[in-house]
CSV table of C-alpha atoms in Angstrom, one decimal:
chain,number,residue,atom,x,y,z
A,986,MET,CA,116.7,122.4,104.5
A,987,SER,CA,113.9,123.1,107.0
A,988,THR,CA,110.9,122.8,104.7
A,989,THR,CA,109.8,120.1,102.3
A,990,ALA,CA,107.1,119.5,99.7
A,991,ILE,CA,106.8,115.9,100.8
A,992,ARG,CA,104.5,115.1,103.6
A,993,LYS,CA,103.4,112.0,105.6
A,994,ASN,CA,101.0,109.6,103.7
A,995,ASP,CA,102.2,111.0,100.2
A,996,GLU,CA,103.0,108.3,97.6
A,997,VAL,CA,106.6,108.7,96.4
A,998,GLN,CA,108.9,106.9,94.0
A,999,VAL,CA,112.6,106.2,94.7
A,1000,MET,CA,114.7,107.7,91.9
A,1001,THR,CA,118.2,106.5,92.9
A,1002,GLY,CA,119.9,103.7,94.9
A,1003,LYS,CA,119.3,100.0,95.3
A,1004,ASP,CA,115.5,100.5,95.5
A,1005,LYS,CA,115.2,102.6,92.3
A,1006,GLY,CA,111.8,102.5,90.8
A,1007,LYS,CA,110.0,101.3,93.9
A,1008,ARG,CA,106.9,103.2,95.1
A,1009,GLY,CA,105.6,103.5,98.6
A,1010,ARG,CA,103.8,105.6,101.2
A,1011,VAL,CA,105.7,108.1,103.3
A,1012,VAL,CA,105.7,107.0,107.0
A,1013,HIS,CA,107.9,109.6,108.6
A,1014,VAL,CA,109.6,112.9,107.4
A,1015,VAL,CA,112.5,114.6,109.1
A,1016,PRO,CA,112.8,118.0,107.3
A,1017,LYS,CA,115.7,119.2,109.6
A,1018,ASP,CA,117.9,116.3,108.5
A,1019,GLY,CA,116.4,116.0,104.9
A,1020,ARG,CA,115.4,112.4,105.4
A,1021,VAL,CA,112.3,110.4,104.8
A,1022,MET,CA,111.1,106.9,105.7
A,1023,VAL,CA,109.1,105.1,103.0
A,1024,GLU,CA,107.0,102.0,103.6
A,1025,GLY,CA,108.6,98.9,102.0
A,1026,VAL,CA,111.7,100.7,100.8
A,1027,ALA,CA,115.3,100.7,102.2
A,1028,ARG,CA,114.8,97.6,104.4
A,1029,ALA,CA,117.6,96.3,106.5
A,1030,THR,CA,117.9,93.1,108.5
A,1031,LYS,CA,118.3,93.3,112.3
A,1032,HIS,CA,119.2,90.4,114.4
A,1033,THR,CA,117.6,90.4,117.9
A,1034,ARG,CA,118.0,88.2,120.9
A,1035,THR,CA,115.2,87.0,123.1
A,1036,SER,CA,114.9,89.4,126.0
A,1037,GLY,CA,112.6,90.3,128.9
A,1038,LYS,CA,111.5,88.3,131.9
A,1039,ARG,CA,110.0,84.9,131.6
A,1040,SER,CA,106.3,84.4,132.3
A,1041,LYS,CA,105.1,81.8,134.9
A,1042,SER,CA,104.7,79.3,132.1
A,1043,GLY,CA,108.4,79.7,131.1
A,1044,SER,CA,107.9,81.2,127.7
A,1045,GLN,CA,109.9,84.3,126.5
A,1046,LEU,CA,108.0,87.6,126.4
A,1047,GLN,CA,109.9,89.0,123.4
A,1048,GLN,CA,110.8,86.6,120.7
A,1049,GLY,CA,114.2,86.8,119.0
A,1050,GLY,CA,115.2,86.3,115.4
A,1051,ILE,CA,115.8,88.3,112.2
A,1052,ILE,CA,113.6,91.4,111.7
A,1053,LEU,CA,113.2,93.6,108.6
A,1054,THR,CA,113.3,97.3,109.5
A,1055,GLU,CA,112.8,100.3,107.3
A,1056,GLN,CA,115.6,102.9,107.1
A,1057,PHE,CA,115.6,106.6,106.3
A,1058,ILE,CA,116.6,107.7,102.8
A,1059,ASP,CA,117.5,111.2,101.6
A,1060,LEU,CA,114.8,113.5,100.4
A,1061,PRO,CA,116.4,114.3,97.0
A,1062,ASN,CA,116.3,110.6,96.2
A,1063,VAL,CA,112.5,110.5,96.1
A,1064,GLN,CA,109.9,112.2,94.0
A,1065,ILE,CA,106.2,112.6,94.8
A,1066,VAL,CA,103.8,110.7,92.5
A,1067,CYS,CA,101.0,112.8,91.1
A,1068,ARG,CA,97.5,111.5,91.8
A,1069,ALA,CA,96.2,112.8,88.5
A,1070,CYS,CA,98.8,111.6,85.9
A,1071,GLY,CA,100.3,108.8,88.1
A,1072,ARG,CA,103.9,109.8,87.2
A,1073,PRO,CA,106.7,111.0,89.5
A,1074,SER,CA,107.1,114.8,89.3
A,1075,ARG,CA,108.3,117.9,91.1
A,1076,ILE,CA,106.0,120.0,93.2
A,1077,GLY,CA,105.1,123.6,92.6
A,1078,TYR,CA,102.8,126.0,94.5
A,1079,GLN,CA,99.8,128.1,93.4
A,1080,VAL,CA,97.8,130.6,95.4
A,1081,HIS,CA,94.0,130.6,94.8
A,1082,ASP,CA,91.9,133.1,96.9
A,1083,GLY,CA,94.6,133.3,99.5
A,1084,VAL,CA,95.0,129.5,99.9
A,1085,LYS,CA,98.4,128.0,99.0
A,1086,ALA,CA,98.1,124.6,97.3
A,1087,ARG,CA,100.6,122.1,95.9
A,1088,MET,CA,100.5,121.4,92.2
A,1089,CYS,CA,102.1,118.9,89.8
A,1090,LYS,CA,104.8,120.4,87.6
A,1091,ARG,CA,104.0,117.9,84.8
A,1092,CYS,CA,100.3,118.1,84.4
A,1093,GLY,CA,99.4,121.1,86.5
A,1094,ALA,CA,96.9,119.2,88.6
A,1095,GLU,CA,96.5,120.0,92.3
A,1096,THR,CA,98.0,117.3,94.6
């Protein structure tokens, strides 16, 4: 799985899992592993300790606590949202005058 139709900054909708139905912007794509990171989806809590050297005033440089981090999800679990019809759909390709473009399989609009 080395290529993918989903790119960075595309709007996608999660189709399966605990975040089913949520929409978000793609932050990071790893086509080699078939994984994608979506903004605001698949969040996990991470507990961190205070670390780093103290400043002259005695305050910590890095504050500890509970942080929400976004996790990667599998590519087949998301579908791209068409800009024209606003619904999740599969992606097809068309060639016009030697230029390859992505198109929506539902409405046929260029995405």
